[in-house]
Coordinates of C-alpha atoms in Angstrom, one line a residue:
X1 CA 59.3 -19.0 -9.3
X2 CA 58.7 -15.9 -11.2
X3 CA 56.8 -13.0 -9.6
X4 CA 53.8 -13.3 -12.0
X5 CA 53.6 -17.0 -11.1
X6 CA 53.4 -16.2 -7.4
X7 CA 50.6 -13.8 -8.0
X8 CA 48.7 -16.2 -10.2
X9 CA 49.0 -18.9 -7.6
X10 CA 47.7 -16.6 -4.9
X11 CA 44.6 -15.9 -7.1
X12 CA 43.9 -19.5 -8.1
X13 CA 44.0 -21.0 -4.6
X14 CA 41.0 -18.9 -3.2
X15 CA 39.1 -19.3 -6.5
X16 CA 39.4 -23.1 -6.2
X17 CA 38.5 -23.0 -2.6
X18 CA 35.3 -21.0 -3.3
X19 CA 34.4 -23.4 -6.1
X20 CA 34.8 -26.4 -3.8
X21 CA 32.4 -24.6 -1.4
X22 CA 29.8 -24.1 -4.1
X23 CA 30.2 -20.4 -4.5
X24 CA 29.6 -18.8 -7.9
X25 CA 31.7 -15.9 -9.0
X26 CA 30.2 -13.2 -11.2
X27 CA 31.7 -10.4 -13.3
X28 CA 30.4 -6.9 -13.1
X29 CA 27.9 -7.5 -15.8
X30 CA 26.3 -10.3 -13.8
X31 CA 27.7 -13.1 -16.0
X32 CA 29.0 -16.2 -14.2
X33 CA 32.8 -16.5 -14.1
X34 CA 32.9 -19.8 -12.3
X35 CA 29.9 -22.2 -12.1
X36 CA 30.2 -24.9 -9.4
X37 CA 26.9 -26.4 -10.4
X38 CA 25.0 -24.7 -7.6
X39 CA 21.7 -22.7 -7.9
X40 CA 22.3 -19.1 -6.7
X41 CA 19.9 -17.9 -4.0
X42 CA 17.1 -15.6 -5.2
X43 CA 17.6 -11.9 -4.9
X44 CA 15.3 -11.5 -1.9
X45 CA 15.4 -8.9 0.8
X46 CA 15.2 -10.7 4.2
X47 CA 14.2 -9.4 7.6
X48 CA 15.5 -12.1 9.9
X49 CA 15.3 -11.1 13.6
X50 CA 14.1 -7.6 12.7
X51 CA 11.9 -6.4 15.5
X52 CA 8.8 -4.2 15.6
X53 CA 8.8 -1.7 18.4
X54 CA 5.8 0.4 19.3
X55 CA 7.1 3.5 21.2
X56 CA 5.3 6.3 22.9
X57 CA 6.5 9.9 23.1
X58 CA 6.0 11.6 26.4
X59 CA 8.0 14.8 25.9
X60 CA 9.4 17.1 23.1
X61 CA 12.9 15.8 23.6
X62 CA 11.9 12.3 22.7
X63 CA 10.1 13.5 19.6
X64 CA 13.1 15.6 18.4
X65 CA 15.4 12.6 19.1
X66 CA 13.3 10.3 16.9
X67 CA 12.9 12.9 14.2
X68 CA 16.7 13.0 13.9
X69 CA 16.9 9.2 14.2
X70 CA 14.6 8.7 11.2
X71 CA 16.7 11.1 9.1
X72 CA 20.0 9.5 10.1
X73 CA 19.3 5.8 9.9
X74 CA 18.4 3.5 7.0
X75 CA 18.3 0.6 9.4
X76 CA 15.0 1.7 11.0
X77 CA 11.7 1.7 9.1
X78 CA 9.3 4.3 10.6
X79 CA 5.7 3.6 10.0
X80 CA 4.8 7.3 10.2
X81 CA 6.7 10.2 11.7
X82 CA 7.4 11.4 15.3
X83 CA 5.1 14.4 15.7
X84 CA 3.4 14.9 19.0
X85 CA 3.3 14.1 22.7
X86 CA 1.2 11.1 23.5
X87 CA 1.7 9.6 20.0
X88 CA 2.5 5.9 19.6
X89 CA 4.7 5.0 16.6
X90 CA 5.7 1.6 15.2
X91 CA 9.3 1.2 14.0
X92 CA 10.8 -1.8 12.3
X93 CA 14.4 -2.2 13.6
X94 CA 17.1 -4.1 11.7
X95 CA 18.6 -7.0 13.6
X96 CA 22.1 -5.4 13.8
X97 CA 20.5 -2.3 15.4
X98 CA 18.5 -3.9 18.1
X99 CA 21.1 -3.5 20.8
X100 CA 21.6 0.2 20.0
X101 CA 17.9 0.9 19.7
X102 CA 17.1 -0.8 23.0
X103 CA 19.8 1.2 24.7
X104 CA 18.4 4.4 23.3
X105 CA 14.9 3.6 24.6
X106 CA 16.4 2.9 28.0
X107 CA 18.6 6.0 28.1
X108 CA 15.8 8.4 27.1
X109 CA 13.1 6.6 29.2
X110 CA 10.7 5.9 26.4
X111 CA 7.7 3.6 27.0
X112 CA 7.5 0.8 24.4
X113 CA 6.3 -2.6 23.5
X114 CA 8.0 -5.2 21.3
X115 CA 5.3 -6.3 18.9
X116 CA 7.4 -8.8 16.9
X117 CA 10.8 -10.4 17.5
X118 CA 11.4 -11.9 14.1
X119 CA 9.6 -10.1 11.3
X120 CA 10.9 -12.6 8.7
X121 CA 8.6 -15.3 10.2
X122 CA 5.6 -13.3 9.3
X123 CA 6.8 -12.8 5.7
X124 CA 7.6 -16.5 5.3
X125 CA 4.1 -17.3 6.5
X126 CA 2.6 -14.7 4.2
X127 CA 4.5 -16.1 1.1
X128 CA 3.1 -19.6 1.8
X129 CA -0.3 -18.0 1.4
X130 CA 0.4 -17.1 -2.2
X131 CA -1.0 -19.4 -4.9
X132 CA 1.2 -20.0 -8.0
X133 CA 1.1 -17.4 -10.7
X134 CA -0.1 -19.9 -13.3
X135 CA -3.2 -20.9 -11.4
X136 CA -6.4 -21.1 -13.3
X137 CA -8.7 -18.1 -12.9
X138 CA -11.5 -20.4 -11.7
X139 CA -9.4 -21.1 -8.6
X140 CA -9.3 -17.4 -7.6
X141 CA -10.5 -16.9 -4.1
X142 CA -10.2 -14.7 -1.0
X143 CA -8.4 -17.1 1.2
X144 CA -5.0 -16.5 -0.6
X145 CA -3.0 -13.8 -2.1
X146 CA -2.3 -13.6 -5.8
X147 CA 0.4 -12.4 -8.3
X148 CA -0.4 -9.5 -10.6
X149 CA -0.7 -11.8 -13.6
X150 CA -3.3 -14.0 -11.8
X151 CA -5.4 -10.9 -10.7
X152 CA -5.4 -9.7 -14.3
X153 CA -6.3 -13.2 -15.6
X154 CA -9.2 -13.3 -13.2
X155 CA -10.4 -9.9 -14.3
X156 CA -10.3 -11.0 -17.9
X157 CA -12.2 -14.2 -17.1
X158 CA -14.9 -12.3 -15.2
X159 CA -15.4 -9.9 -18.2
X160 CA -15.9 -12.9 -20.4
X161 CA -18.4 -14.4 -18.0
X162 CA -20.4 -11.1 -17.7
X163 CA -20.0 -9.4 -21.1
X164 CA -23.2 -7.4 -20.7
X165 CA -22.0 -5.9 -17.4
X166 CA -18.2 -5.7 -17.4
X167 CA -15.8 -3.9 -19.6
X168 CA -12.0 -4.3 -19.2
X169 CA -10.3 -0.9 -18.9
X170 CA -6.7 0.0 -19.8
X171 CA -5.5 3.1 -17.9
X172 CA -2.1 2.9 -19.6
X173 CA 1.3 1.5 -18.8
X174 CA 3.5 1.7 -15.7
X175 CA 7.1 2.8 -15.6
X176 CA 8.3 -0.7 -16.4
X177 CA 5.6 -1.3 -19.1
X178 CA 2.9 -3.2 -17.2
X179 CA -0.7 -2.5 -17.9
X180 CA -2.8 -0.7 -15.3
X181 CA -5.9 -2.7 -15.8
X182 CA -9.4 -2.1 -14.4
X183 CA -13.0 -3.1 -14.7
X184 CA -16.1 -1.1 -15.3
X185 CA -19.4 -2.6 -14.1
X186 CA -22.4 -0.9 -15.7
X187 CA -26.0 -1.8 -16.2
X188 CA -27.1 1.7 -17.2
X189 CA -24.9 4.3 -18.9
X190 CA -26.9 7.0 -17.2
X191 CA -25.9 5.9 -13.7
X192 CA -23.6 8.0 -11.5
X193 CA -20.2 6.3 -11.0
X194 CA -18.1 5.2 -8.1
X195 CA -14.3 5.0 -8.7
X196 CA -12.1 2.7 -6.6
X197 CA -8.3 2.6 -6.7
X198 CA -6.1 0.3 -4.7
X199 CA -2.5 -1.0 -4.5
X200 CA -0.9 2.4 -4.9
X201 CA 1.4 1.3 -2.1
X202 CA 2.9 -2.0 -3.2
X203 CA 3.3 -3.8 0.1
X204 CA -0.4 -3.3 1.1
X205 CA -1.6 -6.6 -0.4
X206 CA -4.9 -6.5 1.3
X207 CA -6.0 -3.5 -0.8
X208 CA -6.0 -5.3 -4.3
X209 CA -7.6 -8.3 -2.6
X210 CA -10.3 -6.1 -1.3
X211 CA -10.9 -4.5 -4.7
X212 CA -11.4 -7.8 -6.4
X213 CA -13.7 -8.9 -3.5
X214 CA -15.9 -5.9 -4.2
X215 CA -16.1 -6.7 -7.9
X216 CA -17.1 -10.2 -7.1
X217 CA -19.7 -9.2 -4.6
X218 CA -21.3 -6.7 -7.0
X219 CA -21.5 -9.5 -9.6
X220 CA -22.6 -12.5 -7.5
X221 CA -24.2 -11.4 -4.2
X222 CA -27.7 -12.5 -3.5
X223 CA -28.2 -9.6 -1.1
X224 CA -30.9 -7.3 -2.5
X225 CA -29.1 -4.2 -1.2
X226 CA -25.9 -5.2 -3.0
X227 CA -27.8 -6.0 -6.2
X228 CA -29.3 -2.5 -5.9
X229 CA -25.8 -1.0 -5.7
X230 CA -24.7 -2.9 -8.8
X231 CA -27.9 -1.9 -10.7
X232 CA -28.1 1.8 -9.7
X233 CA -24.5 2.8 -9.9
X234 CA -21.6 2.2 -12.3
X235 CA -18.4 1.0 -10.7
X236 CA -14.9 1.7 -12.0
X237 CA -12.3 -0.3 -10.1
X238 CA -8.6 -0.5 -10.6
X239 CA -7.2 -3.1 -8.2
X240 CA -3.5 -2.3 -8.7
X241 CA -2.4 1.2 -9.8
X242 CA 1.2 0.4 -9.0
X243 CA 1.8 -2.8 -10.8
X244 CA 5.6 -2.6 -10.9
X245 CA 5.8 -2.2 -7.1
X246 CA 3.3 -4.9 -6.5
X247 CA 5.2 -7.3 -8.7
X248 CA 8.4 -6.4 -6.9
X249 CA 6.9 -7.3 -3.5
X250 CA 6.3 -10.9 -4.7
X251 CA 9.7 -11.3 -6.4
X252 CA 12.2 -9.3 -4.3
X253 CA 11.1 -7.3 -1.3
X254 CA 7.8 -7.9 0.5
X255 CA 8.1 -4.5 2.2
X256 CA 8.5 -2.4 -0.9
X257 CA 6.2 0.6 -1.0
X258 CA 7.0 2.9 -4.0
X259 CA 7.0 2.5 -7.8
X260 CA 10.2 1.3 -9.5
X261 CA 11.4 4.5 -11.2
X262 CA 15.2 4.8 -11.2
X263 CA 17.0 7.7 -9.6
X264 CA 20.7 7.0 -9.9
X265 CA 21.6 4.5 -7.1
X266 CA 18.0 4.1 -5.8
X267 CA 14.5 3.6 -7.0
X268 CA 11.0 4.6 -6.4
X269 CA 8.5 7.4 -5.9
X270 CA 5.7 7.3 -3.3
X271 CA 2.9 7.6 -5.8
X272 CA 0.5 8.8 -3.1
X273 CA 2.7 11.9 -2.6
X274 CA 3.1 12.6 -6.3
X275 CA -0.3 14.1 -7.2
X276 CA -0.4 17.8 -8.2
X277 CA -2.3 19.1 -5.1
X278 CA -0.1 21.0 -2.7
X279 CA 2.7 18.7 -3.8
X280 CA 5.5 18.1 -1.4
X281 CA 4.3 20.7 1.1
X282 CA 4.1 18.4 4.2
X283 CA 4.4 14.8 5.1
X284 CA 6.7 13.9 2.2
X285 CA 10.3 14.0 1.3
X286 CA 12.5 15.4 -1.5
X287 CA 15.1 12.6 -0.9
X288 CA 14.8 9.7 -3.4
X289 CA 16.1 7.2 -0.7
X290 CA 13.1 7.9 1.6
X291 CA 9.9 5.8 1.6
X292 CA 7.7 8.9 1.2
X293 CA 9.8 10.5 -1.7
X294 CA 7.3 12.8 -3.5
X295 CA 9.2 12.6 -6.9
X296 CA 11.2 15.1 -8.8
X297 CA 8.0 17.2 -9.6
X298 CA 4.3 17.1 -9.2
X299 CA 2.7 14.4 -11.3
X300 CA 6.1 13.3 -12.6
X301 CA 5.4 9.5 -12.6
X302 CA 3.9 7.5 -15.4
X303 CA 1.4 5.8 -13.0
X304 CA 0.3 9.2 -11.7
X305 CA -0.1 10.6 -15.2
X306 CA -2.3 7.6 -16.2
X307 CA -4.7 8.1 -13.4
X308 CA -4.8 11.9 -13.8
X309 CA -5.6 11.5 -17.4
X310 CA -8.2 8.9 -16.8
X311 CA -10.1 10.9 -14.2
X312 CA -9.9 14.1 -16.2
X313 CA -11.2 12.4 -19.3
X314 CA -14.0 10.5 -17.5
X315 CA -15.1 12.5 -14.4
X316 CA -17.8 14.3 -16.4
X317 CA -18.5 11.7 -19.0
X318 CA -18.9 8.9 -16.5
X319 CA -20.4 11.2 -13.8
X320 CA -17.9 10.1 -11.1
X321 CA -19.3 11.3 -7.8
X322 CA -17.3 9.1 -5.4
X323 CA -13.6 8.3 -5.1
X324 CA -12.3 5.6 -2.8
X325 CA -8.6 4.8 -2.3
X326 CA -7.9 1.5 -0.5
X327 CA -4.8 1.2 1.8
X328 CA -3.6 -0.5 4.9
X329 CA -3.2 -0.5 7.8
X330 CA -4.7 1.3 10.9
X331 CA -8.5 0.9 10.5
X332 CA -9.4 4.4 9.5
X333 CA -11.9 6.0 7.1
X334 CA -10.5 9.3 6.1
X335 CA -11.6 12.2 3.9
X336 CA -9.8 15.4 2.7
X337 CA -7.6 17.2 3.4
X338 CA -4.3 15.6 4.1
X339 CA -2.1 18.7 3.9
X340 CA -4.0 21.1 6.1
X341 CA -6.4 21.4 9.0
X342 CA -8.6 23.5 6.8
X343 CA -12.0 21.9 6.3
X344 CA -13.6 20.9 3.0
X345 CA -16.9 22.6 2.2
X346 CA -18.8 19.3 2.9
X347 CA -16.8 18.4 6.0
X348 CA -19.9 17.8 8.1
X349 CA -21.4 15.4 5.5
X350 CA -18.2 13.4 5.1
X351 CA -17.7 13.2 8.8
X352 CA -21.3 12.0 9.2
X353 CA -21.0 9.4 6.4
X354 CA -17.6 8.2 7.8
X355 CA -19.0 7.7 11.3
X356 CA -22.0 5.8 10.0
X357 CA -19.6 3.6 8.1
X358 CA -17.5 3.0 11.1
X359 CA -20.6 2.1 13.1
X360 CA -21.7 -0.3 10.4
X361 CA -18.3 -2.1 10.6
X362 CA -18.5 -2.3 14.4
X363 CA -21.9 -3.9 14.1
X364 CA -20.6 -6.4 11.5
X365 CA -17.3 -7.5 13.0
X366 CA -16.7 -5.7 16.3
X367 CA -13.7 -3.9 14.8
X368 CA -13.1 -0.3 15.7
X369 CA -12.5 2.1 12.8
X370 CA -11.9 5.8 13.3
X371 CA -13.2 8.4 10.9
X372 CA -12.1 12.0 10.3
X373 CA -10.1 14.1 7.9
X374 CA -6.8 12.6 6.9
X375 CA -4.8 15.4 8.5
X376 CA -6.6 15.0 11.8
X377 CA -6.8 11.2 11.8
X378 CA -3.4 9.7 10.8
X379 CA -0.7 12.3 9.9
X380 CA -0.3 15.3 7.7
X381 CA 0.6 14.4 4.1
X382 CA 0.4 16.2 0.7
X383 CA 0.2 15.1 -2.9
X384 CA -2.3 12.3 -2.3
X385 CA -4.7 11.0 -4.9
X386 CA -7.8 11.6 -2.7
X387 CA -7.1 15.3 -2.1
X388 CA -6.5 15.8 -5.8
X389 CA -9.7 13.9 -6.8
X390 CA -11.7 16.1 -4.4
X391 CA -10.1 19.5 -4.9
X392 CA -9.0 19.4 -8.5
X393 CA -11.3 16.9 -10.2
X394 CA -14.3 18.0 -8.1
X395 CA -15.4 14.6 -6.9
X396 CA -17.5 15.4 -3.8
X397 CA -17.4 12.1 -1.9
X398 CA -13.7 11.1 -1.4
X399 CA -12.2 8.8 1.1
X400 CA -9.0 6.9 1.9
X401 CA -9.6 3.7 3.8
X402 CA -6.8 2.3 6.0
X403 CA -7.9 -1.4 6.3
X404 CA -6.9 -4.0 9.0
X405 CA -5.0 -4.3 11.3
X406 CA -5.1 -1.8 14.2
X407 CA -2.6 1.0 14.6
X408 CA -0.4 -1.2 16.8
X409 CA -0.6 -4.2 14.6
X410 CA 2.0 -6.9 15.0
X411 CA 1.8 -7.7 11.3
X412 CA 2.2 -4.2 9.9
X413 CA 1.4 -4.7 6.2
X414 CA 1.8 -8.5 6.3
X415 CA -1.9 -9.3 7.0
X416 CA -2.6 -13.0 7.2
X417 CA -4.7 -14.4 4.4
X418 CA -7.3 -15.6 6.9
X419 CA -8.1 -11.8 7.3
X420 CA -8.8 -11.2 3.6
X421 CA -12.5 -12.0 3.6
X422 CA -13.5 -10.2 6.8
X423 CA -11.4 -7.2 6.0
X424 CA -12.8 -6.9 2.5
X425 CA -16.3 -7.4 3.8
X426 CA -15.8 -4.5 6.2
X427 CA -14.6 -2.3 3.5
X428 CA -17.5 -3.1 1.2
X429 CA -19.9 -2.5 4.1
X430 CA -18.3 0.9 4.7
X431 CA -18.6 1.9 1.0
X432 CA -22.2 0.7 0.9
X433 CA -23.0 2.8 4.0
X434 CA -21.3 5.9 2.6
X435 CA -23.0 5.6 -0.8
X436 CA -26.5 5.1 0.8
X437 CA -26.0 7.9 3.2
X438 CA -24.7 10.3 0.4
X439 CA -27.7 9.3 -1.8
X440 CA -30.1 10.3 0.9
X441 CA -28.5 13.8 0.9
X442 CA -28.8 14.1 -2.9
X443 CA -25.2 13.6 -3.9
X444 CA -26.1 11.3 -6.8
X445 CA -29.0 13.3 -8.2

């Protein structure tokens, strides 16, 4: 047998074996080389047997250890950063790192709890709560989660049902060409306006769900107080200001956070670190592989530029006096600043309004929300939309809401659908309380 025949035979045997096993071979350009008649699995990130640990730092050595660990490992997803003694921090640990991580906790005597032993189970449950993309807009509700296309379809349908009140807004296109769509509810062009953005972090599905709930309440509620809010203020609401990322969480990776801009071998900018207000000065990263990558420059991203331009063009014309950014999780009502302990000029008012809103939530549902400046309440961060809206655009009432669950949530960002309605109701109660309290102090005069 000739030498080339031997080589050919050695190549053919494994190929035939793989074909018999139902394996498809692909070339570098993704084209199938050998089709055994099988359907390839979807390109889905999986988190089988990933664990969520909630650890507590009792000394500086432990803090420094975990700061190094976050920098060195891409198998650990930190929900925040190790900063101070007494802090509790949740960390999602890949299955193949569980043994090493457990040994580290034992060696350095860290206190901890395991919140979840198999994170994929939560994702699987969550995906079963998503209705099909093609569902009719009349079937839209707040007991399920919905694809971007479905949300936009519902918004269009609502605008057709309420042509005298609603206007569909187009903020512009995302990095991958998706429309950033919003709704304006207005019964009087002279009203002061309240601006709400949500979905800037793709995996926080409860935020767009809450935004659409608020739109629906303003249109359909029989409560006289809510009807007054709809009549006396104009509402500009964009449920998903990161449409590319949101779409990606449904189709590929439920835990994706950033946009989908390409940087060589990785993708994504944390859009809530990309705004031109003390950009990349604290609580963000210059590394494109990190979840809090601030981008190559301030305001670099298409989605950021769309929102900047919209606010700059409309803050005076629409008389925008309130800016609300919806996020999850941790149950917090936060106001500027995120980058410094320095207090805004109306700190006392914002603190008062936030505490009133937290008390209103407590009275409604029994849930505990904390209020304070972002820097004091959650962790230092820069380049956020709220800080920019307050400091640069001059919007006096500015808040970032971290919705359910609690800081030690077992679900992280995978909130069950049964929580949508009560969570959204809490958020709307908080917004209503803040607006009413601010009105009493003349902010909308």
